Amino acid sequence: MVEHSQPNTHKAFHVGHLRNSCLGVAIAHILRAAGYRVQDANYIGDIGMHVVKCLWCYDRFHRGQEPEAPAAKGRWLGEVYAESDARLNFRDDVLGFLLLLSREDTAFVAAIDRMLKYLWRKGTDGEDIAYLLGRVTHAQPIKEDLLREENVIPKFWPIIGDQLRDQVANPVPYVAVDGQAEPTMTPAERLARWEALAEHMDEWWPRVPAWRINVRDTFQRWEGQEPEFVRLWQETREWSMADFRRIFDELGAHFDVWLFESEVEDEGKQIVRDLLASGLAEISDGLPVVKIDEKLGLEQETYRTLPILRSDGTSLYATKDLALTRRKFEQYGVDRAIWVVDARQSLYFQQVAKILELAGFEQAKQARHVGYEMVRLPEGVISSRKGNVPVYDDIRDAVAARASEIIAEKNSGLEPERRAEIAWQVAIGSLKYAMLARDNNKVIVFDLDEALSFDGHAAPYIQYAHARACRILEHARVDDAGIIASLAGLDFGALQPEELGLLQAIAALPDEVQRAAAEYRPLLIASYVFELAKRFNDFYHACPVLPSAEPVRTARLALVAATRQPLANGLGLLGIAAPRAM
RNA sequence: GCCCUCGUAGCUCAACGGAUAGAGUGUCUGGCUUCGAACCAGAAGGUUGGGGGUUCGAUUCCCUCCGAGGGUACCA
């Protein structure tokens, strides 16, 4: 069983999720091709803190404001989630920004220092000003609970803005200072960030603590299964699910099993009770945990300690994964369970498997985590705080539009319907290839401009080779049966190096599949199909097929047919379509 | 502190201990009257982060240092 995709409802499906789905789909295909019986499992994060935050924000600020069109609701809900996060983290964001300024900008520190001293002399909010002053000049974090007057930051905020505006208006060339980190933001970016925070400063800052309490209360509404809340959860969850079903359909991701976090909570809590009863788990500072190293008698920190339930009795990801992992082996009868989840959770999955093993569930040894690194943008990490989350739908639209444009330009004879279909295959293929032609343990730098270019090492190169092979066979008016009938008497005459190279590439597929399956590395197939397409191009340019005299013509036609098939098959393993024309 | 991953051409990436470390992209030069130019040919671009070691042979394995990212008890 390959568990992959795992999107969270009430959140946007972005380019990071895309890598996971592409990897999961490809790994499942490759394992099947290697001879295994495989089940694809999706695990929807339909409950948890993120859902509670989103629903709190919806209920409190946006009830009834959702768009009419059903197709637009999922995305809108994701925006509400992002807003809830921004509201609840507002103070942390503000203080984090101040810390960044005080660390990176000596001019800022000097100016703020002067202004604060001035205010202090005037006797304004004396102790808080002294505290802020100390923190800023020493580039130390400001702790909000050490502030005497709660609203000192909102009062202080315009002063910071004045300074930042001044820095933008009177730019000073940047001079590197030894031992000091390079600034991560330009003065203009700092000002923009300040303005974004300033917009909500007076309204949000004072309310953050109350909001946090509200969210905790909202969590209890879920735990208590309050009917009105459950209804709201079901309704909004479906908005996201409708989106997901469409996206997975577009990506060619089909699932044999749909798992939901909301469905394994009770089972998970039961396991926690069992673990506590058996003495494997214990309550430490009020928190149910398993001290794994201690139970294993390990001196060296290895598996550490895993909390398996919140101290208030609500469930954690771990609570549910313990139940789910057992269920995969017992209820679904699998003999190997694979988690395709990003590499940050690698320790966590080792912990889950080890706890089950300690509890006597031997099959947990056959649970494997296939990790992969994150997707970044050329300008940096994807972060909802920075507002640079590339939503899947937007990327897909951009790539599809570009594909359509290029097809119209290069193959104007195609009827519009066919063009639309092929544009789609090229666009999705391009995106998928960008996600798969990189090893699992490498960070992907996703550059939309690069994804929009269909030249070179990319899916369209391979799809194009396939389309040309198809066209040759079409011109020759031969089908597979005709090719097969001719095989016995093939005569290449003097075999050309390009023909030999192509033959070798064709023959390499089975070994590549086995290796890719053993190592869970679709990259090997991605490299293979590119290499095969390149060999085909070499052959194509060096060895005319249709104009050749018999018996070479028939032999080369067979070679074209024998290339077309593994090209299509290899692309298929990656979940990429192989159009017959482009 | 401890653990994991990464560091290869300007940029994005390959390379199952094995030949002169390869592609793409970008730059420069050429090729459509020829099965489709989303292609092809050529030029230029490298102390594989530094230093040790194992080996007939190291980008690959081991040690060490440097740099980047991530994880490390109530996020997922």
XYZ file of C-alpha atoms (C1' of nucleotides) in Angstrom:
658
model
C 0.000 0.000 0.000
C 1.391 3.323 -1.064
C -0.040 6.155 1.011
C 0.442 9.470 -0.717
C -1.132 12.838 -1.530
C -2.567 13.452 1.983
C -3.901 16.973 1.424
C -5.510 18.849 4.280
C -9.049 20.018 3.741
C -9.683 23.712 4.444
C -6.275 24.534 2.957
C -5.054 25.311 -0.549
C -3.560 22.573 -2.757
C -0.218 24.024 -3.789
C 2.916 23.096 -5.662
C 4.306 21.260 -2.631
C 1.369 18.856 -2.658
C 1.973 18.396 -6.351
C 5.376 16.864 -5.752
C 3.884 14.406 -3.315
C 1.068 13.299 -5.598
C 3.345 12.956 -8.617
C 5.832 10.912 -6.603
C 3.177 8.707 -5.057
C 1.446 7.991 -8.341
C 4.750 7.231 -10.071
C 6.007 4.986 -7.274
C 2.764 3.013 -7.296
C 2.948 2.597 -11.085
C 6.571 1.553 -10.950
C 5.954 -0.987 -8.197
C 3.111 -2.462 -10.230
C 5.323 -2.677 -13.299
C 7.931 -4.420 -11.177
C 5.414 -7.115 -10.366
C 3.810 -6.087 -7.056
C 0.117 -5.827 -6.332
C -0.298 -2.249 -5.195
C -3.013 -0.236 -3.507
C -2.967 3.554 -3.670
C -4.171 5.124 -0.466
C -5.036 8.744 0.129
C -5.151 10.063 3.672
C -7.166 13.220 3.979
C -6.367 15.576 6.848
C -9.964 16.558 7.403
C -9.637 17.445 11.071
C -7.020 18.882 13.365
C -5.923 22.273 14.510
C -5.852 23.713 11.000
C -9.516 22.853 10.438
C -10.488 24.303 13.784
C -8.626 27.536 13.059
C -10.249 27.830 9.660
C -13.734 27.197 10.980
C -13.219 29.611 13.838
C -12.230 32.293 11.336
C -15.114 31.421 9.052
C -17.664 31.423 11.819
C -16.398 34.593 13.418
C -15.626 36.754 10.389
C -16.876 35.224 7.153
C -20.024 33.249 7.730
C -22.189 33.284 4.617
C -19.600 35.156 2.561
C -18.527 32.108 0.558
C -18.812 32.400 -3.230
C -21.926 31.061 -4.930
C -20.129 28.878 -7.456
C -19.424 25.438 -5.953
C -16.119 25.200 -7.822
C -14.833 28.371 -6.150
C -15.607 27.402 -2.574
C -12.633 25.175 -1.907
C -10.139 27.809 -2.832
C -11.975 30.488 -0.909
C -11.898 28.292 2.164
C -8.147 27.965 1.805
C -7.921 31.737 1.910
C -9.971 31.834 5.084
C -7.520 29.375 6.614
C -4.594 31.568 5.624
C -6.327 34.526 7.235
C -6.928 32.616 10.457
C -3.253 31.826 10.598
C -2.331 35.452 9.973
C -4.666 36.644 12.718
C -3.557 34.113 15.314
C 0.127 34.573 14.561
C -0.094 38.321 14.262
C 1.887 39.148 17.389
C 4.546 36.574 16.596
C 4.823 37.962 13.087
C 5.212 41.519 14.340
C 7.813 40.616 16.929
C 9.590 38.377 14.461
C 9.799 41.256 12.034
C 11.216 43.530 14.718
C 13.821 40.939 15.544
C 14.773 40.649 11.907
C 15.164 44.416 11.662
C 17.272 44.601 14.764
C 19.507 41.800 13.522
C 19.943 42.909 9.963
C 19.774 46.637 9.928
C 22.246 48.609 11.985
C 20.927 51.935 10.694
C 17.496 50.943 11.909
C 18.844 49.982 15.308
C 20.685 53.287 15.677
C 17.658 55.320 14.661
C 15.257 53.406 16.885
C 17.735 53.704 19.697
C 17.703 57.494 19.359
C 13.945 57.717 19.175
C 13.324 55.433 22.090
C 15.777 57.333 24.244
C 13.939 60.504 23.357
C 10.593 58.959 24.339
C 12.096 57.594 27.490
C 13.375 60.981 28.536
C 9.892 62.320 28.003
C 8.714 59.639 30.416
C 6.526 57.749 27.978
C 5.779 54.157 29.034
C 9.096 54.126 30.820
C 9.720 50.495 31.631
C 8.429 49.059 28.399
C 10.503 51.494 26.376
C 13.580 50.533 28.331
C 12.826 46.875 27.667
C 12.252 47.408 23.932
C 15.397 49.448 23.713
C 17.458 46.723 25.297
C 16.031 44.049 23.062
C 16.411 45.960 19.824
C 19.954 47.142 20.444
C 21.050 43.646 21.428
C 19.078 42.004 18.628
C 17.211 39.808 21.079
C 13.649 38.501 20.737
C 10.940 40.571 22.390
C 8.723 38.537 24.672
C 5.189 39.877 24.583
C 4.400 38.698 28.100
C 7.193 40.872 29.472
C 5.502 44.024 28.209
C 3.709 45.921 30.937
C 1.338 47.830 28.750
C -0.194 45.614 26.140
C -0.519 48.253 23.470
C 2.985 49.610 23.593
C 3.798 47.905 20.280
C 0.914 49.499 18.349
C 2.051 52.868 19.751
C 5.620 52.171 18.836
C 4.724 50.949 15.317
C 4.394 54.317 13.493
C 7.896 55.270 14.645
C 9.259 52.192 12.932
C 7.349 53.021 9.785
C 8.801 56.539 9.739
C 12.285 55.132 9.945
C 11.671 52.552 7.208
C 10.155 55.180 4.921
C 13.159 57.358 5.555
C 15.473 54.535 4.575
C 13.593 54.000 1.323
C 13.614 57.727 0.551
C 17.307 58.155 1.351
C 18.949 54.937 0.267
C 22.389 54.146 1.603
C 24.484 51.715 -0.444
C 24.819 48.369 1.275
C 28.263 47.690 2.686
C 29.064 44.191 3.845
C 30.307 44.051 7.419
C 32.480 41.188 8.576
C 30.720 38.764 10.823
C 27.326 40.224 10.073
C 24.684 38.365 8.065
C 23.630 39.785 4.731
C 20.163 41.353 4.856
C 17.384 39.084 3.628
C 15.096 41.982 2.669
C 15.598 45.180 0.757
C 14.475 48.454 2.348
C 11.463 48.518 0.037
C 10.520 44.981 1.051
C 10.851 45.930 4.703
C 8.570 48.875 4.222
C 6.043 46.712 2.385
C 6.128 44.203 5.216
C 5.690 46.971 7.750
C 2.731 48.333 5.834
C 1.109 44.917 5.586
C 1.366 44.536 9.356
C 0.379 48.152 10.014
C -2.879 47.597 8.162
C -4.116 45.321 10.948
C -2.064 46.581 13.870
C -4.672 48.496 15.836
C -7.460 46.039 15.208
C -5.623 42.738 15.530
C -2.862 43.239 18.084
C -5.083 43.722 21.136
C -7.353 40.841 20.181
C -4.867 38.045 19.558
C -4.951 36.595 23.098
C -8.746 36.422 23.118
C -8.771 34.840 19.672
C -6.412 32.135 20.819
C -8.760 31.300 23.642
C -11.648 31.264 21.160
C -9.809 28.740 19.045
C -9.217 26.501 22.022
C -12.930 26.665 22.789
C -13.698 25.877 19.176
C -11.513 22.803 19.436
C -13.681 21.636 22.324
C -16.759 22.035 20.136
C -15.230 19.421 17.833
C -14.145 17.158 20.663
C -17.647 17.348 22.106
C -19.117 16.665 18.668
C -21.445 19.618 19.030
C -24.046 19.047 16.286
C -23.971 22.554 14.835
C -20.198 22.498 14.611
C -20.136 19.035 13.083
C -22.623 20.204 10.454
C -20.447 23.182 9.589
C -17.407 20.923 9.434
C -19.153 18.495 7.081
C -20.370 21.239 4.789
C -17.030 23.021 4.458
C -15.068 19.789 4.269
C -17.060 18.885 1.185
C -16.024 22.174 -0.460
C -12.422 21.082 -0.216
C -13.107 17.472 -1.118
C -14.843 18.485 -4.345
C -11.704 20.408 -5.262
C -9.448 17.507 -4.401
C -11.446 14.993 -6.438
C -11.165 17.254 -9.456
C -7.437 17.840 -8.965
C -6.637 14.151 -8.500
C -8.653 13.414 -11.590
C -6.608 15.969 -13.523
C -3.408 14.442 -12.203
C -4.497 10.909 -13.019
C -4.252 9.950 -9.362
C -6.678 7.150 -8.608
C -7.085 5.764 -5.137
C -8.133 2.330 -4.014
C -8.489 3.449 -0.432
C -9.572 6.785 1.019
C -8.617 7.288 4.626
C -9.714 10.207 6.781
C -8.118 11.517 9.921
C -11.546 12.106 11.386
C -12.276 8.379 11.142
C -9.327 7.078 13.115
C -9.437 9.400 16.123
C -11.351 7.018 18.391
C -9.326 4.009 17.360
C -6.162 5.993 18.016
C -7.264 6.984 21.486
C -7.993 3.356 22.247
C -4.454 2.424 21.246
C -3.116 5.128 23.521
C -5.147 3.679 26.395
C -3.740 0.228 25.631
C -0.205 1.556 25.500
C -0.673 3.298 28.828
C -2.178 0.169 30.363
C 0.691 -1.982 29.136
C 3.228 0.418 30.602
C 4.867 1.150 27.292
C 3.460 4.658 27.384
C 3.509 6.869 30.454
C 2.246 10.245 31.578
C 5.123 12.674 31.754
C 4.333 16.188 32.989
C 0.720 15.477 32.192
C 1.504 14.408 28.678
C 1.043 10.842 27.401
C 4.330 9.871 25.762
C 6.395 6.858 24.809
C 10.041 7.181 25.817
C 11.271 5.018 23.009
C 15.011 5.061 23.648
C 14.436 4.215 27.278
C 12.209 1.260 26.378
C 14.794 0.012 23.919
C 17.594 0.524 26.386
C 19.462 2.829 24.045
C 22.098 5.109 25.529
C 22.409 7.329 22.514
C 19.483 9.581 21.552
C 17.917 7.784 18.608
C 14.132 7.604 18.593
C 13.698 10.033 21.460
C 10.261 10.556 22.962
C 6.968 10.824 21.116
C 3.836 12.422 22.576
C 0.904 10.249 21.555
C -1.970 12.369 22.847
C -2.374 15.993 23.915
C -2.496 16.575 27.635
C -6.126 17.681 27.296
C -6.968 14.305 25.798
C -7.378 15.478 22.211
C -5.635 13.540 19.495
C -2.407 14.270 17.684
C -1.251 13.169 14.260
C 0.602 10.377 16.057
C -2.566 9.187 17.789
C -4.149 8.604 14.426
C -1.118 7.207 12.634
C -0.698 4.499 15.257
C -4.219 3.311 14.547
C -3.980 3.770 10.819
C -0.743 1.866 10.435
C -2.134 -1.114 12.278
C -5.289 -0.932 10.249
C -3.397 -1.033 6.960
C -1.907 -4.402 7.819
C -4.906 -5.873 9.584
C -7.920 -4.542 7.712
C -6.388 -4.167 4.271
C -4.094 -7.146 4.562
C -1.050 -5.501 3.019
C 2.447 -6.834 3.630
C 4.232 -3.547 3.102
C 3.002 -0.047 3.900
C 4.755 2.917 2.358
C 4.373 6.491 3.481
C 5.193 9.035 0.818
C 5.607 12.079 3.028
C 8.157 14.876 3.073
C 11.535 14.251 4.686
C 10.905 16.471 7.675
C 8.764 13.737 9.131
C 11.368 11.048 8.877
C 12.071 10.785 12.602
C 8.370 10.847 13.328
C 7.628 7.842 11.119
C 10.480 5.873 12.624
C 8.976 6.619 16.015
C 5.507 5.463 15.014
C 6.807 2.224 13.518
C 9.072 1.547 16.481
C 6.305 2.096 19.012
C 4.060 -0.383 17.234
C 6.921 -2.833 17.081
C 7.565 -2.401 20.806
C 3.882 -3.042 21.377
C 4.339 -6.423 19.729
C 3.037 -5.516 16.297
C 5.798 -7.144 14.254
C 4.390 -6.088 10.898
C 5.334 -2.507 11.655
C 8.810 -3.488 10.462
C 7.325 -3.481 6.984
C 6.245 0.151 7.228
C 8.592 2.390 5.227
C 8.842 6.109 4.965
C 9.767 7.360 1.503
C 10.798 10.925 2.161
C 11.436 13.723 -0.246
C 12.699 17.275 0.081
C 10.561 20.352 -0.198
C 9.682 22.495 -3.187
C 11.093 25.993 -3.129
C 10.732 28.991 -5.384
C 13.613 30.889 -6.982
C 12.879 33.724 -4.552
C 12.902 31.447 -1.514
C 10.835 29.180 0.682
C 7.125 28.833 0.054
C 5.389 30.513 2.930
C 1.823 31.554 3.451
C 3.118 34.384 5.625
C 4.966 35.848 2.682
C 1.909 35.280 0.548
C 3.888 33.462 -2.136
C 2.080 30.139 -2.175
C 1.791 28.966 -5.772
C -1.671 27.401 -5.876
C -1.904 24.384 -8.149
C -4.820 25.732 -10.195
C -2.943 28.906 -11.109
C 0.169 27.068 -12.205
C -1.830 24.585 -14.217
C -3.743 27.370 -15.956
C -0.559 29.199 -16.876
C 1.150 26.100 -18.211
C -1.945 24.929 -20.111
C -2.385 28.344 -21.743
C 1.212 28.336 -22.870
C 0.922 24.796 -24.233
C -2.163 25.723 -26.194
C -0.387 28.751 -27.623
C 2.601 26.738 -28.781
C 0.500 24.024 -30.362
C -1.526 26.625 -32.248
C 1.730 28.047 -33.523
C 3.494 24.803 -34.423
C 0.666 22.571 -35.470
C -2.069 24.830 -36.804
C -3.690 21.960 -38.709
C -4.945 20.361 -35.528
C -8.652 20.719 -34.888
C -9.454 22.783 -31.772
C -10.776 19.883 -29.719
C -7.726 17.764 -30.299
C -5.520 20.770 -29.615
C -7.149 21.374 -26.262
C -6.675 17.742 -25.291
C -3.025 17.679 -26.319
C -2.301 21.037 -24.705
C -3.620 19.561 -21.499
C -1.457 16.446 -21.801
C 1.624 18.504 -22.533
C 0.943 20.929 -19.699
C 0.276 18.330 -17.021
C 3.120 16.207 -18.348
C 5.481 19.137 -18.133
C 4.543 19.864 -14.538
C 4.821 16.236 -13.541
C 8.173 15.789 -15.211
C 9.521 18.826 -13.372
C 8.455 17.150 -10.123
C 9.886 13.727 -10.991
C 13.137 14.423 -12.814
C 14.823 15.256 -9.534
C 15.941 12.834 -6.896
C 13.792 12.480 -3.787
C 16.437 13.916 -1.493
C 16.965 17.056 -3.570
C 15.128 20.293 -2.987
C 13.174 21.295 -6.091
C 13.486 24.897 -7.105
C 10.247 25.412 -8.969
C 10.616 28.113 -11.576
C 7.394 28.865 -13.410
C 9.274 30.409 -16.334
C 11.197 27.193 -16.733
C 8.031 25.136 -16.477
C 6.566 27.287 -19.256
C 9.462 26.558 -21.550
C 8.913 23.307 -23.367
C 12.409 22.974 -24.787
C 15.193 20.704 -23.705
C 15.090 18.339 -20.757
C 11.350 18.313 -20.178
C 8.309 16.173 -20.822
C 7.447 17.725 -24.209
C 10.840 16.657 -25.578
C 9.966 13.048 -24.833
C 6.345 13.385 -25.890
C 7.531 14.955 -29.136
C 9.825 12.032 -29.882
C 6.876 9.739 -29.284
C 4.630 11.768 -31.586
C 7.216 11.681 -34.349
C 7.617 7.943 -34.025
C 3.865 7.631 -34.304
C 3.847 9.787 -37.391
C 6.455 7.690 -39.147
C 4.480 4.542 -38.476
C 1.359 6.287 -39.674
C 3.018 7.318 -42.944
C 4.269 3.792 -43.460
C 0.739 2.492 -42.893
C 1.951 -0.328 -40.699
C 0.375 -1.519 -37.479
C 1.796 -3.589 -34.636
C 0.641 -6.819 -36.241
C 2.473 -5.960 -39.451
C 5.626 -5.111 -37.532
C 5.481 -8.328 -35.539
C 4.986 -10.368 -38.712
C 8.126 -8.822 -40.177
C 10.355 -9.468 -37.163
C 11.727 -12.838 -38.166
C 13.417 -11.553 -41.302
C 14.728 -8.158 -40.170
C 17.890 -7.065 -41.943
C 19.553 -3.800 -40.925
C 22.314 -4.187 -43.490
C 25.304 -2.364 -42.036
C 24.028 -1.507 -38.541
C 24.622 2.182 -37.808
C 25.983 3.316 -34.406
C 22.789 5.320 -33.823
C 20.731 2.186 -34.405
C 22.831 0.209 -31.990
C 22.597 2.947 -29.374
C 18.835 3.026 -29.736
C 18.568 -0.749 -29.426
C 20.596 -0.656 -26.226
C 18.379 2.053 -24.775
C 15.229 0.117 -25.644
C 16.552 -2.983 -23.947
C 17.386 -1.160 -20.714
C 13.836 -0.477 -19.534
C 13.131 -3.649 -17.513
C 16.266 -3.263 -15.404
C 15.527 0.399 -14.813
C 12.019 -0.457 -13.630
C 13.328 -3.004 -11.148
C 15.883 -0.606 -9.782
C 13.436 2.294 -9.593
C 11.009 0.035 -7.698
C 13.654 -1.217 -5.285
C 14.844 2.298 -4.540
C 11.497 4.139 -4.810
C 13.074 6.507 -7.315
C 10.942 7.678 -10.265
C 13.920 9.829 -11.256
C 15.482 6.731 -12.803
C 12.508 6.349 -15.137
C 12.472 10.072 -15.872
C 16.131 9.892 -16.866
C 15.500 6.729 -18.841
C 12.745 8.137 -21.049
C 14.786 11.256 -21.735
C 17.792 9.179 -22.727
C 15.615 6.994 -24.952
C 14.088 10.042 -26.645
C 17.560 11.441 -27.232
C 18.769 8.193 -28.756
C 15.704 8.192 -30.961
C 16.480 11.713 -32.155
C 20.050 10.691 -32.919
C 18.737 7.779 -34.929
C 16.081 9.871 -36.608
C 18.589 12.396 -37.850
C 21.193 9.863 -38.959
C 19.043 7.117 -40.418
C 16.203 7.923 -42.799
C 13.395 5.404 -42.382
C 10.732 5.831 -45.030
C 13.105 6.862 -47.876
C 15.362 3.858 -47.278
C 15.410 0.862 -49.575
C 14.276 -2.566 -48.448
C 15.157 -4.529 -46.412
C 16.569 -1.693 -44.284
C 13.295 0.245 -44.442
C 11.330 -2.523 -42.740
C 14.058 -3.075 -40.163
C 14.092 0.612 -39.258
C 10.320 0.736 -39.108
C 10.441 -2.082 -36.586
C 12.985 -0.116 -34.615
C 10.684 2.913 -34.595
C 7.809 0.781 -33.357
C 10.090 -0.771 -30.741
C 11.001 2.738 -29.531
C 7.486 4.093 -29.476
C 6.312 1.455 -27.034
C 8.860 1.947 -24.212
C 8.568 5.711 -24.652
C 4.838 5.473 -24.015
C 5.327 2.908 -21.252
C 8.026 4.902 -19.514
C 5.961 8.076 -19.618
C 3.009 6.040 -18.378
C 5.002 4.961 -15.326
C 5.462 8.631 -14.517
C 1.773 9.270 -15.032
C 2.486 11.311 -18.152
C 0.435 10.961 -21.332
C 2.056 10.136 -24.675
C 0.070 11.935 -27.378
C 0.218 10.550 -30.926
C 0.511 14.041 -32.343
C 1.548 17.396 -30.936
C 24.170 19.612 21.984
C 22.598 15.299 19.093
C 20.559 13.319 14.396
C 19.316 13.576 8.976
C 19.908 15.658 3.991
C 22.450 18.620 0.557
C 27.156 21.068 -1.702
C 29.255 18.765 -9.229
C 29.776 24.055 -15.470
C 27.012 31.138 -14.739
C 21.975 28.647 -13.519
C 18.828 23.863 -12.956
C 20.290 18.919 -12.474
C 22.530 13.650 -13.874
C 26.336 9.913 -13.091
C 24.862 0.950 -10.065
C 33.307 2.048 -6.923
C 35.285 2.044 -13.343
C 37.018 4.926 -19.768
C 38.563 11.927 -21.117
C 32.768 13.684 -14.787
C 27.623 14.137 -18.510
C 22.686 16.623 -19.873
C 19.532 20.788 -20.117
C 19.498 26.026 -19.857
C 22.044 30.594 -20.804
C 26.079 32.789 -24.354
C 28.371 32.347 -29.396
C 28.301 29.778 -34.519
C 25.742 26.717 -38.017
C 21.423 23.324 -40.107
C 14.270 23.217 -42.444
C 12.746 22.248 -50.977
C 14.643 16.344 -47.128
C 9.910 10.731 -42.324
C 7.285 17.306 -38.054
C 13.120 22.459 -36.352
C 8.999 21.419 -29.284
C 14.665 18.963 -33.272
C 19.968 18.514 -34.524
C 25.505 19.772 -35.039
C 29.654 22.694 -33.156
C 32.249 26.216 -29.668
C 32.887 27.812 -24.755
C 32.205 26.663 -19.703
C 34.879 21.858 -13.945
C 40.618 21.739 -8.499
C 32.980 17.421 -8.125
C 32.961 22.871 -0.975
C 38.386 22.175 1.664
C 41.790 18.486 3.727
C 43.021 13.459 4.893
C 42.177 7.998 4.287
C 40.570 3.011 1.976
C 41.218 1.165 -3.222
C 44.551 -0.897 -9.133
C 40.771 3.013 -9.511
C 36.590 7.729 -5.454
C 31.600 12.649 -7.460
C 30.369 7.778 -5.203
C 32.857 4.441 0.700
C 35.304 6.187 5.697
C 37.221 10.364 8.900
C 37.520 15.604 9.614
C 36.568 20.713 8.721
C 33.507 24.592 6.184
C 28.801 26.192 4.215
C 23.213 25.610 3.403
C 18.576 23.374 4.828
C 15.695 20.249 8.042
C 14.444 17.458 12.601
C 14.883 17.195 17.789
C 7.782 16.222 23.987
C 1.702 18.217 23.306
C 2.346 21.421 14.447
C 1.295 18.184 10.621
